[in-house]
Structures are given as structure tokens and as C-alpha cells.
């Protein structure tokens, strides 16, 4: 299940300078976004990978996440989506996902669609971060993984 907030206009986001700070705080945990880090993507039998964002029609982008767990497990995923700009990157939105896997379930792809405003008629560069934790069949949660960044992709 995905909860994707509605996209706010750039003028609204410009007025609310603390959105990224507040969003990170609401998602919990600490993180360092200063430099991309190839984070651990496998933990306790689950693998979560941020896929390259995919351009859709109407200024929409699908920020896909591939998830696979072996055995009976649940995984909680948090995601942050950005549009890259000179000086500072624009926060597009955040989502939480909760997926349950049985012994016979295979890998699945989660879709997280967001609107990317076209500012100059040029291609926009977008990326996303994911972090996750795993609950085993005994009900114990692992720690959150470090944030992993997708590639930066140009979309129209």
C-alpha cells in the first residue's frame, strides 16, 4: 500500500522552506544526504532497490521500488522523491509502503507516481531515496537500513 501526498505547486513549496526538514523528521531516524552512499540493500532475507525513475505522460514520473523477501516476512519501506536543481534540490514528496511476503511470494515492483513540474521547458533531473526495515516471523523488527539513492534521470 502506498500513501503518496498530492503534489503542491512550486509557489507553495517555495513558501514553506522547511518541508524537507520536517518531512525527514516525520519519517523518523537520522540520515545524511550530503553525498550518495551505496547503502546495504539486503537485510534479513529482504532486498529493496530504488529503480531508475521512469517518465510517464503529463509531467508524471514513476519512482519504482523493487522488493523481494525470502520466507514469511514483512518489510516497511520509506521513500523520498526529489527534483535536482542547482543550489538546492526540490522535495517532491515522501511515501511509506508496508509489504507482506509469504514463503511462495516472488519479487514485486512498487509504483510511486509523482508530478514533476516543468520549470523551463527543459528536461528535469529526478531521483529518489529508499530505506527499509524487516519484521521476521516472530514479530521482531530490524533496524532501518541506510538510505540508498537511485540514479539521477532526466525526464521531460
Short mmCIF file of N, CA and C in Angstrom, two decimals:
data_model
loop_
_atom_site.label_atom_id
_atom_site.label_comp_id
_atom_site.label_asym_id
_atom_site.label_seq_id
_atom_site.Cartn_x
_atom_site.Cartn_y
_atom_site.Cartn_z
N UNK A 1 0.84 -1.17 0.00
CA UNK A 1 0.00 0.00 0.00
C UNK A 1 0.89 1.24 0.00
N UNK A 2 0.51 2.21 -0.75
CA UNK A 2 1.29 3.44 -0.85
C UNK A 2 0.45 4.63 -0.47
N UNK A 3 1.05 5.53 0.26
CA UNK A 3 0.40 6.79 0.56
C UNK A 3 1.25 7.85 -0.09
N UNK A 4 0.75 8.43 -1.17
CA UNK A 4 1.51 9.43 -1.89
C UNK A 4 0.80 10.76 -1.74
N UNK A 5 1.47 11.75 -1.16
CA UNK A 5 0.81 13.04 -0.97
C UNK A 5 0.57 13.73 -2.30
N UNK A 6 -0.44 14.57 -2.33
CA UNK A 6 -0.69 15.35 -3.53
C UNK A 6 0.44 16.34 -3.73
N UNK A 7 0.73 16.58 -4.99
CA UNK A 7 1.81 17.50 -5.34
C UNK A 7 1.38 18.92 -5.07
N UNK A 8 2.22 19.69 -4.44
CA UNK A 8 1.95 21.09 -4.18
C UNK A 8 2.64 21.91 -5.27
N UNK A 9 2.08 23.03 -5.57
CA UNK A 9 2.69 23.87 -6.59
C UNK A 9 4.02 24.40 -6.10
N UNK A 10 4.86 24.76 -7.03
CA UNK A 10 6.18 25.25 -6.67
C UNK A 10 6.07 26.50 -5.79
N UNK A 11 5.11 27.37 -6.07
CA UNK A 11 4.99 28.58 -5.26
C UNK A 11 4.66 28.24 -3.81
N UNK A 12 3.83 27.24 -3.59
CA UNK A 12 3.53 26.81 -2.22
C UNK A 12 4.77 26.22 -1.57
N UNK A 13 5.49 25.39 -2.32
CA UNK A 13 6.70 24.78 -1.75
C UNK A 13 7.75 25.84 -1.46
N UNK A 14 7.80 26.85 -2.29
CA UNK A 14 8.78 27.91 -2.06
C UNK A 14 8.47 28.67 -0.78
N UNK A 15 7.18 28.79 -0.45
CA UNK A 15 6.79 29.50 0.76
C UNK A 15 7.08 28.68 2.01
N UNK A 16 7.12 27.39 1.85
CA UNK A 16 7.34 26.51 3.01
C UNK A 16 8.75 25.95 2.92
N UNK A 17 9.70 26.70 3.39
CA UNK A 17 11.11 26.34 3.25
C UNK A 17 11.50 25.13 4.08
N UNK A 18 10.72 24.78 5.08
CA UNK A 18 11.10 23.70 5.98
C UNK A 18 10.50 22.36 5.61
N UNK A 19 9.82 22.24 4.47
CA UNK A 19 9.19 20.98 4.11
C UNK A 19 10.16 19.81 4.12
N UNK A 20 11.34 19.92 3.46
CA UNK A 20 12.25 18.77 3.50
C UNK A 20 12.70 18.43 4.92
N UNK A 21 12.98 19.42 5.72
CA UNK A 21 13.43 19.17 7.09
C UNK A 21 12.33 18.49 7.89
N UNK A 22 11.12 19.01 7.79
CA UNK A 22 10.00 18.42 8.53
C UNK A 22 9.69 17.02 8.02
N UNK A 23 9.75 16.84 6.72
CA UNK A 23 9.45 15.54 6.15
C UNK A 23 10.44 14.49 6.63
N UNK A 24 11.70 14.84 6.65
CA UNK A 24 12.70 13.89 7.13
C UNK A 24 12.47 13.57 8.60
N UNK A 25 12.11 14.57 9.38
CA UNK A 25 11.84 14.34 10.79
C UNK A 25 10.63 13.45 11.00
N UNK A 26 9.59 13.62 10.18
CA UNK A 26 8.40 12.80 10.30
C UNK A 26 8.66 11.36 9.90
N UNK A 27 9.57 11.16 8.97
CA UNK A 27 9.87 9.80 8.55
C UNK A 27 10.68 9.05 9.60
N UNK A 28 11.25 9.79 10.54
CA UNK A 28 11.97 9.16 11.64
C UNK A 28 13.39 8.79 11.28
N UNK A 29 14.19 8.70 12.29
CA UNK A 29 15.57 8.30 12.09
C UNK A 29 16.41 9.45 11.56
N UNK A 30 17.68 9.26 11.63
CA UNK A 30 18.58 10.28 11.10
C UNK A 30 19.14 9.78 9.78
N UNK A 31 19.52 10.75 8.95
CA UNK A 31 20.10 10.37 7.68
C UNK A 31 21.02 11.48 7.20
N UNK A 32 21.99 11.09 6.41
CA UNK A 32 22.89 12.08 5.84
C UNK A 32 22.72 12.03 4.33
N UNK A 33 22.24 13.12 3.76
CA UNK A 33 22.01 13.17 2.33
C UNK A 33 23.12 13.95 1.61
N UNK A 34 24.17 14.28 2.29
CA UNK A 34 25.20 15.12 1.72
C UNK A 34 25.85 14.47 0.49
N UNK A 35 26.12 13.20 0.55
CA UNK A 35 26.73 12.52 -0.57
C UNK A 35 26.04 11.17 -0.77
N UNK A 36 25.81 10.78 -2.02
CA UNK A 36 25.18 9.49 -2.26
C UNK A 36 26.06 8.36 -1.73
N UNK A 37 25.43 7.44 -1.06
CA UNK A 37 26.14 6.30 -0.49
C UNK A 37 25.48 5.03 -1.02
N UNK A 38 26.26 4.10 -1.45
CA UNK A 38 25.70 2.82 -1.84
C UNK A 38 25.40 2.05 -0.57
N UNK A 39 24.16 2.14 -0.14
CA UNK A 39 23.75 1.54 1.12
C UNK A 39 23.49 0.06 0.94
N UNK A 40 23.47 -0.61 2.05
CA UNK A 40 23.11 -2.02 2.08
C UNK A 40 21.68 -2.15 1.61
N UNK A 41 21.43 -3.00 0.61
CA UNK A 41 20.07 -3.15 0.12
C UNK A 41 19.45 -4.47 0.54
N UNK A 42 20.20 -5.32 1.20
CA UNK A 42 19.66 -6.59 1.67
C UNK A 42 19.78 -6.66 3.19
N UNK A 43 18.70 -7.09 3.81
CA UNK A 43 18.72 -7.24 5.26
C UNK A 43 17.72 -8.32 5.65
N UNK A 44 18.19 -9.28 6.44
CA UNK A 44 17.35 -10.35 6.99
C UNK A 44 16.48 -11.02 5.93
N UNK A 45 17.06 -11.28 4.76
CA UNK A 45 16.35 -12.02 3.72
C UNK A 45 15.49 -11.17 2.80
N UNK A 46 15.56 -9.87 2.91
CA UNK A 46 14.81 -8.98 2.02
C UNK A 46 15.77 -8.06 1.27
N UNK A 47 15.45 -7.79 0.03
CA UNK A 47 16.22 -6.86 -0.79
C UNK A 47 15.27 -5.80 -1.32
N UNK A 48 15.66 -4.53 -1.17
CA UNK A 48 14.87 -3.40 -1.65
C UNK A 48 15.79 -2.51 -2.47
N UNK A 49 15.40 -2.25 -3.72
CA UNK A 49 16.23 -1.44 -4.61
C UNK A 49 15.41 -0.31 -5.24
N UNK A 50 15.90 0.93 -5.12
CA UNK A 50 15.24 2.02 -5.84
C UNK A 50 15.60 1.90 -7.31
N UNK A 51 14.61 1.77 -8.16
CA UNK A 51 14.85 1.67 -9.60
C UNK A 51 14.96 3.07 -10.18
N UNK A 52 15.52 3.18 -11.35
CA UNK A 52 15.62 4.49 -12.00
C UNK A 52 14.22 5.04 -12.26
N UNK A 53 14.00 6.31 -11.96
CA UNK A 53 12.68 6.91 -12.23
C UNK A 53 12.34 6.79 -13.72
N UNK A 54 11.04 6.61 -13.99
CA UNK A 54 10.58 6.42 -15.37
C UNK A 54 9.59 7.51 -15.74
N UNK A 55 9.83 8.15 -16.87
CA UNK A 55 8.98 9.22 -17.36
C UNK A 55 7.62 8.67 -17.79
N UNK A 56 6.54 9.32 -17.33
CA UNK A 56 5.19 8.99 -17.77
C UNK A 56 4.61 10.22 -18.46
N UNK A 57 3.41 10.15 -18.93
CA UNK A 57 2.78 11.30 -19.60
C UNK A 57 2.36 12.36 -18.60
N UNK A 58 2.26 13.59 -19.09
CA UNK A 58 1.71 14.68 -18.28
C UNK A 58 2.57 15.10 -17.11
N UNK A 59 3.87 15.17 -17.28
CA UNK A 59 4.80 15.59 -16.23
C UNK A 59 4.79 14.65 -15.03
N UNK A 60 4.40 13.42 -15.22
CA UNK A 60 4.39 12.45 -14.13
C UNK A 60 5.57 11.51 -14.27
N UNK A 61 6.10 11.09 -13.12
CA UNK A 61 7.25 10.20 -13.08
C UNK A 61 6.94 9.06 -12.11
N UNK A 62 7.29 7.84 -12.50
CA UNK A 62 7.11 6.67 -11.65
C UNK A 62 8.45 6.37 -10.96
N UNK A 63 8.48 6.55 -9.65
CA UNK A 63 9.67 6.27 -8.84
C UNK A 63 9.53 4.85 -8.31
N UNK A 64 9.91 3.85 -9.12
CA UNK A 64 9.70 2.44 -8.79
C UNK A 64 10.66 1.92 -7.73
N UNK A 65 10.17 0.93 -6.99
CA UNK A 65 10.98 0.24 -5.98
C UNK A 65 10.78 -1.26 -6.18
N UNK A 66 11.87 -1.99 -6.33
CA UNK A 66 11.79 -3.46 -6.45
C UNK A 66 12.02 -4.06 -5.07
N UNK A 67 11.13 -4.97 -4.67
CA UNK A 67 11.17 -5.58 -3.34
C UNK A 67 11.12 -7.10 -3.48
N UNK A 68 11.97 -7.79 -2.74
CA UNK A 68 11.95 -9.25 -2.72
C UNK A 68 12.34 -9.73 -1.34
N UNK A 69 11.56 -10.64 -0.80
CA UNK A 69 11.87 -11.25 0.50
C UNK A 69 11.74 -12.76 0.38
N UNK A 70 12.65 -13.49 1.04
CA UNK A 70 12.52 -14.94 1.07
C UNK A 70 11.91 -15.36 2.40
N UNK A 71 10.92 -16.20 2.33
CA UNK A 71 10.26 -16.65 3.55
C UNK A 71 9.15 -15.71 3.98
N UNK A 72 8.61 -16.02 5.15
CA UNK A 72 7.49 -15.25 5.70
C UNK A 72 8.02 -14.03 6.44
N UNK A 73 7.90 -12.87 5.80
CA UNK A 73 8.43 -11.63 6.37
C UNK A 73 7.56 -10.46 5.96
N UNK A 74 7.71 -9.37 6.67
CA UNK A 74 7.10 -8.10 6.31
C UNK A 74 8.20 -7.07 6.18
N UNK A 75 8.01 -6.13 5.27
CA UNK A 75 9.01 -5.09 5.07
C UNK A 75 8.30 -3.74 5.06
N UNK A 76 8.87 -2.79 5.77
CA UNK A 76 8.37 -1.42 5.79
C UNK A 76 9.40 -0.56 5.05
N UNK A 77 8.93 0.21 4.07
CA UNK A 77 9.81 0.99 3.22
C UNK A 77 9.42 2.46 3.32
N UNK A 78 10.42 3.32 3.39
CA UNK A 78 10.16 4.76 3.32
C UNK A 78 10.91 5.31 2.11
N UNK A 79 10.30 6.29 1.46
CA UNK A 79 10.83 6.82 0.21
C UNK A 79 10.75 8.34 0.21
N UNK A 80 11.78 8.99 -0.34
CA UNK A 80 11.81 10.44 -0.52
C UNK A 80 12.12 10.72 -1.99
N UNK A 81 11.34 11.60 -2.62
CA UNK A 81 11.49 11.90 -4.05
C UNK A 81 11.93 13.35 -4.24
N UNK A 82 12.89 13.56 -5.17
CA UNK A 82 13.47 14.88 -5.38
C UNK A 82 13.62 15.21 -6.86
N UNK A 83 13.61 16.52 -7.14
CA UNK A 83 13.96 17.05 -8.45
C UNK A 83 15.25 17.83 -8.24
N UNK A 84 16.28 17.49 -9.00
CA UNK A 84 17.61 18.09 -8.79
C UNK A 84 17.67 19.49 -9.41
N UNK A 85 18.15 20.46 -8.63
CA UNK A 85 18.32 21.83 -9.08
C UNK A 85 19.69 22.32 -8.66
N UNK A 86 20.15 23.35 -9.34
CA UNK A 86 21.40 23.97 -8.90
C UNK A 86 21.14 24.68 -7.59
N UNK A 87 22.05 24.57 -6.67
CA UNK A 87 21.88 25.23 -5.37
C UNK A 87 21.22 24.34 -4.35
N UNK A 88 19.99 23.92 -4.61
CA UNK A 88 19.30 23.00 -3.70
C UNK A 88 18.30 22.19 -4.50
N UNK A 89 18.02 20.99 -4.05
CA UNK A 89 17.08 20.11 -4.74
C UNK A 89 15.68 20.31 -4.18
N UNK A 90 14.68 20.19 -5.05
CA UNK A 90 13.29 20.38 -4.64
C UNK A 90 12.71 19.06 -4.16
N UNK A 91 12.13 19.08 -2.97
CA UNK A 91 11.46 17.92 -2.40
C UNK A 91 10.11 17.76 -3.10
N UNK A 92 9.87 16.58 -3.69
CA UNK A 92 8.61 16.32 -4.39
C UNK A 92 7.60 15.64 -3.49
N UNK A 93 8.05 14.77 -2.60
CA UNK A 93 7.13 14.06 -1.73
C UNK A 93 7.78 12.85 -1.10
N UNK A 94 7.06 12.26 -0.18
CA UNK A 94 7.53 11.07 0.51
C UNK A 94 6.42 10.05 0.59
N UNK A 95 6.77 8.79 0.68
CA UNK A 95 5.79 7.70 0.79
C UNK A 95 6.29 6.65 1.76
N UNK A 96 5.33 5.91 2.30
CA UNK A 96 5.61 4.74 3.13
C UNK A 96 4.91 3.55 2.49
N UNK A 97 5.57 2.42 2.52
CA UNK A 97 4.98 1.19 2.00
C UNK A 97 5.13 0.11 3.06
N UNK A 98 4.15 -0.78 3.11
CA UNK A 98 4.21 -1.93 4.01
C UNK A 98 3.82 -3.14 3.18
N UNK A 99 4.74 -4.08 3.01
CA UNK A 99 4.50 -5.26 2.18
C UNK A 99 4.74 -6.52 3.00
N UNK A 100 3.86 -7.50 2.80
CA UNK A 100 4.00 -8.79 3.49
C UNK A 100 4.30 -9.87 2.45
N UNK A 101 5.24 -10.74 2.78
CA UNK A 101 5.64 -11.83 1.90
C UNK A 101 5.40 -13.16 2.59
N UNK A 102 4.80 -14.10 1.87
CA UNK A 102 4.69 -15.47 2.33
C UNK A 102 5.85 -16.27 1.74
N UNK A 103 5.93 -17.53 2.09
CA UNK A 103 7.05 -18.36 1.64
C UNK A 103 7.14 -18.47 0.12
N UNK A 104 5.99 -18.44 -0.57
CA UNK A 104 5.99 -18.66 -2.02
C UNK A 104 5.93 -17.37 -2.83
N UNK A 105 5.89 -16.22 -2.19
CA UNK A 105 5.80 -14.96 -2.92
C UNK A 105 7.12 -14.63 -3.61
N UNK A 106 7.03 -14.07 -4.80
CA UNK A 106 8.21 -13.65 -5.54
C UNK A 106 8.42 -12.15 -5.41
N UNK A 107 9.37 -11.65 -6.16
CA UNK A 107 9.68 -10.22 -6.15
C UNK A 107 8.50 -9.43 -6.71
N UNK A 108 8.37 -8.18 -6.25
CA UNK A 108 7.33 -7.30 -6.76
C UNK A 108 7.90 -5.90 -6.92
N UNK A 109 7.25 -5.14 -7.79
CA UNK A 109 7.65 -3.75 -8.02
C UNK A 109 6.56 -2.84 -7.50
N UNK A 110 6.95 -1.89 -6.66
CA UNK A 110 6.03 -0.90 -6.12
C UNK A 110 6.11 0.34 -7.00
N UNK A 111 4.97 0.97 -7.23
CA UNK A 111 4.92 2.16 -8.07
C UNK A 111 4.56 3.36 -7.22
N UNK A 112 5.32 4.41 -7.37
CA UNK A 112 5.11 5.65 -6.64
C UNK A 112 5.18 6.80 -7.66
N UNK A 113 4.00 7.24 -8.11
CA UNK A 113 3.93 8.25 -9.16
C UNK A 113 3.80 9.64 -8.54
N UNK A 114 4.60 10.56 -9.05
CA UNK A 114 4.56 11.95 -8.57
C UNK A 114 4.64 12.87 -9.77
N UNK A 115 4.15 14.07 -9.61
CA UNK A 115 4.18 15.08 -10.67
C UNK A 115 5.48 15.88 -10.54
N UNK A 116 6.15 16.07 -11.67
CA UNK A 116 7.37 16.87 -11.70
C UNK A 116 7.09 18.09 -12.56
N UNK A 117 7.02 19.27 -11.95
CA UNK A 117 6.70 20.47 -12.73
C UNK A 117 7.80 20.82 -13.72
N UNK A 118 7.39 21.26 -14.90
CA UNK A 118 8.32 21.67 -15.95
C UNK A 118 8.59 23.16 -15.77
N UNK A 119 9.79 23.50 -15.34
CA UNK A 119 10.10 24.88 -14.99
C UNK A 119 10.61 25.71 -16.16
N UNK A 120 11.37 25.11 -17.06
CA UNK A 120 11.99 25.90 -18.13
C UNK A 120 11.75 25.29 -19.51
N UNK A 121 10.91 24.32 -19.60
CA UNK A 121 10.73 23.64 -20.87
C UNK A 121 11.85 22.66 -21.15
N UNK A 122 12.80 22.53 -20.22
CA UNK A 122 13.92 21.60 -20.35
C UNK A 122 13.58 20.30 -19.66
N UNK A 123 14.46 19.36 -19.82
CA UNK A 123 14.31 18.11 -19.07
C UNK A 123 14.65 18.36 -17.62
N UNK A 124 13.89 17.74 -16.74
CA UNK A 124 14.13 17.84 -15.30
C UNK A 124 14.89 16.59 -14.86
N UNK A 125 15.74 16.75 -13.87
CA UNK A 125 16.51 15.62 -13.35
C UNK A 125 15.90 15.20 -12.02
N UNK A 126 15.55 13.93 -11.90
CA UNK A 126 14.87 13.43 -10.70
C UNK A 126 15.57 12.19 -10.15
N UNK A 127 15.35 11.95 -8.87
CA UNK A 127 15.90 10.78 -8.19
C UNK A 127 15.09 10.53 -6.93
N UNK A 128 15.34 9.39 -6.30
CA UNK A 128 14.69 9.11 -5.02
C UNK A 128 15.59 8.28 -4.12
N UNK A 129 15.27 8.35 -2.83
CA UNK A 129 15.96 7.58 -1.79
C UNK A 129 14.98 6.57 -1.21
N UNK A 130 15.49 5.39 -0.83
CA UNK A 130 14.69 4.43 -0.08
C UNK A 130 15.50 3.90 1.10
N UNK A 131 14.78 3.55 2.14
CA UNK A 131 15.32 2.90 3.32
C UNK A 131 14.26 1.92 3.79
N UNK A 132 14.67 0.83 4.44
CA UNK A 132 13.66 -0.14 4.86
C UNK A 132 14.09 -0.88 6.12
N UNK A 133 13.11 -1.57 6.70
CA UNK A 133 13.38 -2.48 7.81
C UNK A 133 12.50 -3.70 7.63
N UNK A 134 12.89 -4.80 8.27
CA UNK A 134 12.24 -6.09 8.07
C UNK A 134 11.71 -6.62 9.39
N UNK A 135 10.48 -7.17 9.34
CA UNK A 135 9.91 -7.85 10.51
C UNK A 135 9.90 -9.34 10.20
N UNK A 136 10.53 -10.13 11.09
CA UNK A 136 10.59 -11.56 10.86
C UNK A 136 9.29 -12.23 11.32
N UNK A 137 9.24 -13.56 11.16
CA UNK A 137 8.01 -14.30 11.50
C UNK A 137 7.74 -14.34 13.01
N UNK A 138 8.69 -13.88 13.82
CA UNK A 138 8.48 -13.82 15.28
C UNK A 138 8.04 -12.43 15.72
N UNK A 139 7.90 -11.50 14.78
CA UNK A 139 7.43 -10.16 15.10
C UNK A 139 8.50 -9.17 15.48
N UNK A 140 9.77 -9.50 15.27
CA UNK A 140 10.88 -8.60 15.61
C UNK A 140 11.29 -7.77 14.40
N UNK A 141 11.40 -6.45 14.60
CA UNK A 141 11.82 -5.54 13.54
C UNK A 141 13.34 -5.36 13.56
N UNK A 142 13.93 -5.29 12.38
CA UNK A 142 15.35 -4.96 12.26
C UNK A 142 15.49 -3.44 12.37
N UNK A 143 16.73 -2.98 12.41
CA UNK A 143 16.98 -1.54 12.33
C UNK A 143 16.73 -1.09 10.89
N UNK A 144 16.53 0.22 10.70
CA UNK A 144 16.38 0.77 9.36
C UNK A 144 17.73 0.69 8.64
N UNK A 145 17.69 0.41 7.35
CA UNK A 145 18.91 0.45 6.54
C UNK A 145 19.29 1.91 6.30
N UNK A 146 20.51 2.11 5.83
CA UNK A 146 20.90 3.45 5.38
C UNK A 146 20.10 3.77 4.12
N UNK A 147 20.00 5.05 3.82
CA UNK A 147 19.28 5.49 2.63
C UNK A 147 20.08 5.14 1.38
N UNK A 148 19.40 4.62 0.36
CA UNK A 148 20.03 4.33 -0.91
C UNK A 148 19.39 5.20 -1.98
N UNK A 149 20.25 5.80 -2.79
CA UNK A 149 19.80 6.74 -3.83
C UNK A 149 19.76 6.04 -5.19
N UNK A 150 18.70 6.31 -5.94
CA UNK A 150 18.63 5.83 -7.32
C UNK A 150 19.56 6.68 -8.18
N UNK A 151 19.71 6.30 -9.42
CA UNK A 151 20.42 7.16 -10.36
C UNK A 151 19.58 8.41 -10.61
N UNK A 152 20.25 9.48 -10.98
CA UNK A 152 19.55 10.71 -11.38
C UNK A 152 19.18 10.54 -12.86
N UNK A 153 17.89 10.74 -13.18
CA UNK A 153 17.39 10.52 -14.52
C UNK A 153 16.76 11.79 -15.05
N UNK A 154 17.02 12.11 -16.32
CA UNK A 154 16.40 13.27 -16.96
C UNK A 154 15.05 12.85 -17.52
N UNK A 155 14.01 13.62 -17.18
CA UNK A 155 12.67 13.36 -17.67
C UNK A 155 12.12 14.65 -18.28
N UNK A 156 11.18 14.52 -19.17
CA UNK A 156 10.57 15.69 -19.79
C UNK A 156 9.23 15.94 -19.16
#
